[in-house]
Coordinates of C-alpha atoms and ligand atoms in Angstrom, one line a residue:
X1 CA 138.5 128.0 77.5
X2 CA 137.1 125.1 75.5
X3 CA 139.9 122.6 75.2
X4 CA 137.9 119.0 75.6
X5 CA 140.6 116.5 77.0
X6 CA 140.3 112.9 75.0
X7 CA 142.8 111.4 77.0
X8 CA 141.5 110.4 80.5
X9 CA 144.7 111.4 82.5
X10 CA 144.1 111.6 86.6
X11 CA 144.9 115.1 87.6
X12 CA 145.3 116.0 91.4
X13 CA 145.3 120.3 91.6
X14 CA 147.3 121.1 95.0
X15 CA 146.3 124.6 96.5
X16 CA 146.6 126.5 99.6
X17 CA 147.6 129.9 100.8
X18 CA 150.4 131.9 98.6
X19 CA 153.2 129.9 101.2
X20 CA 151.4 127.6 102.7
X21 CA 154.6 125.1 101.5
X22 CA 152.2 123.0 98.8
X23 CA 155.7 123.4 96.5
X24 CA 158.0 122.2 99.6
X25 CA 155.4 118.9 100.3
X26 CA 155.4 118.1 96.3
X27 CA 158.5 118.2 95.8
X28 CA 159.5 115.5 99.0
X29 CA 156.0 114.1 97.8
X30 CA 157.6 113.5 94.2
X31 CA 161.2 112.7 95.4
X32 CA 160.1 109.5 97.1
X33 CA 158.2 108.5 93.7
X34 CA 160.5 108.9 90.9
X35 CA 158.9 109.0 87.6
X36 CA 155.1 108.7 88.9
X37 CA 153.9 111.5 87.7
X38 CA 154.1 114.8 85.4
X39 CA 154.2 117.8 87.5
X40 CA 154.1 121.4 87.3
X41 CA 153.1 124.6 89.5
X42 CA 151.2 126.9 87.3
X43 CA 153.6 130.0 89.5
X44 CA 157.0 128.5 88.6
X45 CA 155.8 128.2 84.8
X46 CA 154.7 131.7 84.8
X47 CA 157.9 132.9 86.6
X48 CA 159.5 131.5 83.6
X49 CA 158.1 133.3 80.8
X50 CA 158.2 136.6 83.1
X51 CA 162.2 135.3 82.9
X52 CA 161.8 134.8 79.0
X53 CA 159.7 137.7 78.9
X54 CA 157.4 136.0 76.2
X55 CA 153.8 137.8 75.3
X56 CA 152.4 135.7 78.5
X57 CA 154.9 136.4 80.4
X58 CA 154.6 140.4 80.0
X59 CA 150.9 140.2 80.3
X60 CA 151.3 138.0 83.4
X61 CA 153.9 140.0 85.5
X62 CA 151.4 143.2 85.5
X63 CA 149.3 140.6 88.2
X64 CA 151.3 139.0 89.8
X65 CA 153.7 141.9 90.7
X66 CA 150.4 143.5 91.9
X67 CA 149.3 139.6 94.0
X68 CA 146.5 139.7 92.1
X69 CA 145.4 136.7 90.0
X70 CA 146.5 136.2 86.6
X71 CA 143.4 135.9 84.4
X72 CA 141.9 132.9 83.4
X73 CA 142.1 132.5 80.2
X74 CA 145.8 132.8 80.1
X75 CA 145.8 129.7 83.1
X76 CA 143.4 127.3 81.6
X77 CA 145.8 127.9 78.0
X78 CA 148.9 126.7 79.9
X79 CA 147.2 123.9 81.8
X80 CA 145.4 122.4 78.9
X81 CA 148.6 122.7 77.1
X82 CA 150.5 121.0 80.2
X83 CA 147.8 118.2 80.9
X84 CA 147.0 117.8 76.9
X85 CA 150.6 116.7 76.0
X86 CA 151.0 114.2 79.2
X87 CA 151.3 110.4 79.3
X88 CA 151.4 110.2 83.3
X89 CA 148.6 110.9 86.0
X90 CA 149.6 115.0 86.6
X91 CA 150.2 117.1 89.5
X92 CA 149.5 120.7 89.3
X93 CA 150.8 122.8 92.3
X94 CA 148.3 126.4 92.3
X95 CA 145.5 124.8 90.4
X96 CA 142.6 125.8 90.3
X97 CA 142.9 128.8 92.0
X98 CA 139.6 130.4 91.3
X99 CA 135.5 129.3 90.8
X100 CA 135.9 130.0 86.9
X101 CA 139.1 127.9 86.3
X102 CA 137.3 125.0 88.5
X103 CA 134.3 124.9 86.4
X104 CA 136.5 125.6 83.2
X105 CA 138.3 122.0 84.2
X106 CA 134.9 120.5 84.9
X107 CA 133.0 121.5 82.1
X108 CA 136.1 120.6 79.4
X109 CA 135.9 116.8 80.7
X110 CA 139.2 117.4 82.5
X111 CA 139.7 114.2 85.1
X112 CA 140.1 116.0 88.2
X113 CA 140.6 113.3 90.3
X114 CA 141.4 115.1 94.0
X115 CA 142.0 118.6 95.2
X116 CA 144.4 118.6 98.3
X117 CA 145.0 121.9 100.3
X118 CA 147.8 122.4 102.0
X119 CA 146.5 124.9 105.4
X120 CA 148.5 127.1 107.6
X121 CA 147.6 130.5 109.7
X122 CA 147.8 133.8 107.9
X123 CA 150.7 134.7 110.8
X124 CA 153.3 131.8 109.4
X125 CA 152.6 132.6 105.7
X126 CA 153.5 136.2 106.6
X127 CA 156.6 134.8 108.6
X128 CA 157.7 132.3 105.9
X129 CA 157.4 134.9 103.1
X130 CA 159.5 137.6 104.9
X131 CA 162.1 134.1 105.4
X132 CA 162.2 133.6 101.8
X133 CA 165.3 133.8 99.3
X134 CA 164.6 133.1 95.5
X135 CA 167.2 132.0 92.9
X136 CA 167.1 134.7 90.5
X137 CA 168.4 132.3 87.5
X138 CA 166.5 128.9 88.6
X139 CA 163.7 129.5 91.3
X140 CA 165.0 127.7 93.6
X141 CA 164.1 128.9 97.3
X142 CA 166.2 129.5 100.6
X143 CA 165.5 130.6 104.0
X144 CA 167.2 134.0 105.5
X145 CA 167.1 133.3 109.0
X146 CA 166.3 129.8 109.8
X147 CA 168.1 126.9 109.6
X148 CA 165.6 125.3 107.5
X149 CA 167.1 125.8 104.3
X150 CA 169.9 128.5 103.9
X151 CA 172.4 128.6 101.2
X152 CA 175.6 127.4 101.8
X153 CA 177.0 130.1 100.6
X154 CA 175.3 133.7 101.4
X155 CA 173.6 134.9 98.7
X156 CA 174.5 131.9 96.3
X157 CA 172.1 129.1 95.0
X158 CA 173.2 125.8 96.0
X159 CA 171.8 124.6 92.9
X160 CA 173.1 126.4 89.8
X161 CA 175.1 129.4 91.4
X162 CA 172.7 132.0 90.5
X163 CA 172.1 135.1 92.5
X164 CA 169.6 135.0 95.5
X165 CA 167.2 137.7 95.9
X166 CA 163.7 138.6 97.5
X167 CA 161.1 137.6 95.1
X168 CA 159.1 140.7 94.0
X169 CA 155.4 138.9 95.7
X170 CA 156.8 138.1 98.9
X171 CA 157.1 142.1 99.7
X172 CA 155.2 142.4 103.1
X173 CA 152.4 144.7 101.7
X174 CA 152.0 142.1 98.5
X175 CA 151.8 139.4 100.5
X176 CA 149.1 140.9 102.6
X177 CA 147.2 141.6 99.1
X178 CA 148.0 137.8 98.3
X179 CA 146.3 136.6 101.1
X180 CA 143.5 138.8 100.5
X181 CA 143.2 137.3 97.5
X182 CA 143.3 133.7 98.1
X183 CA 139.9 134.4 100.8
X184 CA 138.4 136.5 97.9
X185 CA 139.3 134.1 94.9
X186 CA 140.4 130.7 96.0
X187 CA 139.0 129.1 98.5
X188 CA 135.3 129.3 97.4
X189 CA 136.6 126.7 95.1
X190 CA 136.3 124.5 97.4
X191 CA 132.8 124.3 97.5
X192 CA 132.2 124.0 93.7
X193 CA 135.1 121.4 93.8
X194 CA 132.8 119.1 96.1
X195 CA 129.1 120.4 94.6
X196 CA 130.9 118.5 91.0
X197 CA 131.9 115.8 93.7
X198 CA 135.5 116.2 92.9
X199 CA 137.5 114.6 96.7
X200 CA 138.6 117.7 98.3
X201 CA 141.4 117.1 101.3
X202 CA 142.8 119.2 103.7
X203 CA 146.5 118.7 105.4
X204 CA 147.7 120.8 107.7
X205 CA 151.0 122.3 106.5
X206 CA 152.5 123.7 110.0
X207 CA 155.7 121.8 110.7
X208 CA 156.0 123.3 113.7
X209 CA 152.5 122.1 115.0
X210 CA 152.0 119.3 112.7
X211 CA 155.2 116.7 112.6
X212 CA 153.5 114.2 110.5
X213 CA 152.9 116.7 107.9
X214 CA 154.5 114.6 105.2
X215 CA 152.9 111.4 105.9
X216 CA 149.5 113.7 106.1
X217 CA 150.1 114.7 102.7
X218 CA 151.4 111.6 101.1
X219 CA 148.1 109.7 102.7
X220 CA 145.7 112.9 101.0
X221 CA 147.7 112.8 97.5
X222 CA 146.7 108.8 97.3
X223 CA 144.1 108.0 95.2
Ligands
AMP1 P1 152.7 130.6 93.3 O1 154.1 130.4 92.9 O2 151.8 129.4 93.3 O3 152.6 131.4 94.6 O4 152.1 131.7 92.2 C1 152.6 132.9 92.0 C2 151.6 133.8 91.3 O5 151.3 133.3 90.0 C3 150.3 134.0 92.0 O6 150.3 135.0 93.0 C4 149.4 134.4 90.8 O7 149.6 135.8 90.4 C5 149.9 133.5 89.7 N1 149.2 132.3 89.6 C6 149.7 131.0 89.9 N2 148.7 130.1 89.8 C7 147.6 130.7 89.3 C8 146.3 130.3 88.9 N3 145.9 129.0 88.9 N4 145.4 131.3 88.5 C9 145.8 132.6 88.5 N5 147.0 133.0 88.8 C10 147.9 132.1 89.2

């Protein structure tokens, strides 16, 4: 885990609950600022090589078919990669997501600039998850039931045709273990976030009970 960053780019890790909506905020965050920043959630690039099924991939799926985290080591190899190679302040969306990977970041001279959590209740992750459609081919999501964001066409991804389907961690009883999880794992990061005196902000991500969630998380990502 010993990759010493010489380049001094700005990185702003974005966490929350497994659904908490961090991805849905970024990417309206991101939208409105073209070419600000590199991005990338440490999930969707782990989706990918489970796609690709590449060494990581295969060692990766065994956890997160399980909502367990996947281990360290294997995280802090793709985000040094990730952070190493950009010219841009970064965004990564699920990073850090455990006490090890924080201190990992910390103690390789990585410029964590601000940590922003997105919150919600345990009841809407659980209600947004059992919502949830998944582009099989892209990753793109869609809602089942609410209007929110269906497909326009049943079962079809608006954005490259693929097929839609249930992503295998938002079954009920792994979503449950995901949440678990995230009290277990994540959020004593916090703490040892803002003992190293890294800015820590919370939003609250409810739509439903918070309509300025946007401008709430456009203010915390400033820096
Ligand atoms: P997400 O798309 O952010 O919900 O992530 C999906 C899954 O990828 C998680 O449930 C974990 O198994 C894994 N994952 C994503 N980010 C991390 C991380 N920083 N550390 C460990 N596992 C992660």
């Amino acid at each position: 885990m010993a990759q010493i960053f010489e380049a001094n780019t700005p990185v702003i890790g974005v966490g929350g609950k497994p659904g908490a909506g961090k991805g849905t905020r970024l990417s309206k965050f991101l939208k409105e600022r073209p070419g600000e920043y590199i991005d990338f959630s440490v999930g969707t690039l782990l989706r990918e090589d489970v796609k690709n099924s590449t060494d990581l991939g295969k060692e990766a799926k065994k956890y997160m078919d399980a909502g367990e985290l996947v281990p360290d080591e294997l995280i802090m190899r793709i985000v040094s990669k990730a952070v190493s190679e950009a010219d841009k302040p970064v965004i990564i969306d699920g990073f850090p997501r455990t006490v090890a990977q924080a201190i990992a970041a910390i103690n390789s001279g990585m410029n964590l600039v601000k940590y922003v959590e997105v919150y919600v209740p345990d009841e809407v992750v659980v209600q947004r998850a059992a919502d949830r459609l998944c582009c099989k081919q892209c990753g793109e999501t869609f809602t089942k039931q609410s209007t929110f964001k269906r497909p326009k066409v049943e079962g079809v991804c608006d954005k490259c045709g693929g097929e839609l389907g249930i992503r295998s961690d938002d079954e009920p009883s792994v979503v449950l273990k995901r949440l678990k999880t995230y009290d277990d794992e994540t959020a004593p990061v916090v703490k040892v976030l803002e003992e190293a005196d890294v800015p820590v902000v919370r939003v609250n991500g409810d739509g439903d009970n918070n309509p300025n969630v946007d401008e709430d998380f456009a203010r915390a990502m400033s820096v």
